[in-house]
Short mmCIF file of C-alpha atoms in Angstrom, two decimals:
data_model
loop_
_atom_site.label_atom_id
_atom_site.label_comp_id
_atom_site.label_asym_id
_atom_site.label_seq_id
_atom_site.Cartn_x
_atom_site.Cartn_y
_atom_site.Cartn_z
CA UNK L 304 105.31 100.43 54.74
CA UNK L 305 103.94 97.49 56.97
CA UNK L 306 105.89 98.41 59.88
CA UNK L 307 104.92 102.05 59.53
CA UNK L 308 101.05 100.97 59.66
CA UNK L 309 101.48 98.82 62.74
CA UNK L 310 103.26 101.73 64.31
CA UNK L 311 100.44 104.00 63.56
CA UNK L 312 97.91 101.22 64.77
CA UNK L 313 99.76 100.96 67.89
CA UNK L 314 99.98 104.73 68.40
CA UNK L 315 96.21 104.63 68.02
CA UNK L 316 95.49 102.23 70.53
CA UNK L 317 98.01 103.65 73.05
CA UNK L 318 95.89 107.17 72.48
CA UNK L 319 92.32 105.94 72.78
CA UNK L 320 92.58 105.19 76.35
CA UNK L 321 94.66 108.35 77.18
CA UNK L 322 91.93 110.53 75.14
CA UNK L 323 88.84 109.06 77.07
CA UNK L 324 90.65 109.43 80.21
CA UNK L 325 91.38 113.37 79.49
CA UNK L 326 87.59 113.55 78.52
CA UNK L 327 86.38 111.98 81.88
CA UNK L 328 89.00 114.13 83.94
CA UNK L 329 87.46 117.44 81.96
CA UNK L 330 83.57 116.13 82.73
CA UNK L 331 84.71 115.66 86.47
CA UNK L 332 86.52 118.90 86.55
CA UNK L 333 83.61 120.94 85.28
CA UNK L 334 81.29 119.46 87.60
CA UNK L 335 83.09 120.00 90.76
CA UNK L 336 83.38 123.73 90.00
CA UNK L 337 79.47 123.81 89.61
CA UNK L 338 79.25 122.14 92.93
CA UNK L 339 81.83 124.35 94.63
CA UNK L 340 79.96 127.52 93.33
CA UNK L 341 76.33 125.93 94.39
CA UNK L 342 77.60 125.24 97.62
CA UNK L 343 78.88 128.92 98.23
CA UNK L 344 75.20 130.22 97.08
CA UNK L 345 73.64 128.15 99.93
CA UNK L 346 72.02 130.32 102.43
CA UNK L 347 73.42 128.04 105.15
CA UNK L 348 77.13 129.29 104.21
CA UNK L 349 77.66 131.81 106.91
CA UNK L 350 80.79 133.40 107.90
CA UNK L 351 79.98 132.49 111.62
CA UNK L 352 79.27 128.84 110.18
CA UNK L 353 82.34 128.56 108.40
CA UNK L 354 84.64 129.94 111.40
CA UNK L 355 83.01 127.11 113.42
CA UNK L 356 83.73 124.48 111.15
CA UNK L 357 87.37 125.63 110.48
CA UNK L 358 87.76 125.74 114.45
CA UNK L 359 86.42 121.98 114.32
CA UNK L 360 88.60 121.04 111.73
CA UNK L 361 91.60 122.78 113.74
CA UNK L 362 90.55 120.32 116.76
CA UNK L 363 90.36 117.30 114.79
CA UNK L 364 93.89 117.90 112.93
CA UNK L 365 95.25 118.66 116.62
CA UNK L 366 94.10 115.61 117.92
CA UNK L 367 95.39 113.47 114.94
CA UNK L 368 98.54 115.25 115.13
CA UNK L 369 98.81 114.34 119.01
CA UNK L 370 97.93 110.64 118.26
CA UNK L 371 100.70 110.80 115.78
CA UNK L 372 103.32 111.88 117.94
CA UNK L 373 102.60 109.74 121.05
CA UNK L 374 102.44 106.08 121.55
CA UNK L 375 99.64 106.25 123.94
CA UNK L 376 96.15 105.00 122.85
CA UNK L 377 94.40 108.64 122.62
CA UNK L 378 91.34 106.93 121.28
CA UNK L 379 90.64 105.87 125.06
CA UNK L 380 91.12 109.35 126.26
CA UNK L 381 88.02 111.96 126.51
CA UNK L 382 88.20 114.23 123.41
CA UNK L 383 87.52 117.69 124.01
CA UNK L 384 86.02 118.15 120.57
CA UNK L 385 83.64 115.26 120.55
CA UNK L 386 79.91 116.87 121.07
#
């Protein structure tokens, strides 16, 4: 009987942090969805601006990929995507 109580108490002590983490995860997830919907509704978000940002991200990723593939210090080189 005493072993069952200790087992139940240990199970409860382990379940409390898991439940708290799950509640925090749900709260943060709901806020993230709301934030993404708000960003989509902004008037500044136009197809042209999104295409420009996508192109900028592609250039940055290409520079990172090139830097990863070479031993040369590419940070000292003039970069075409810098404004």
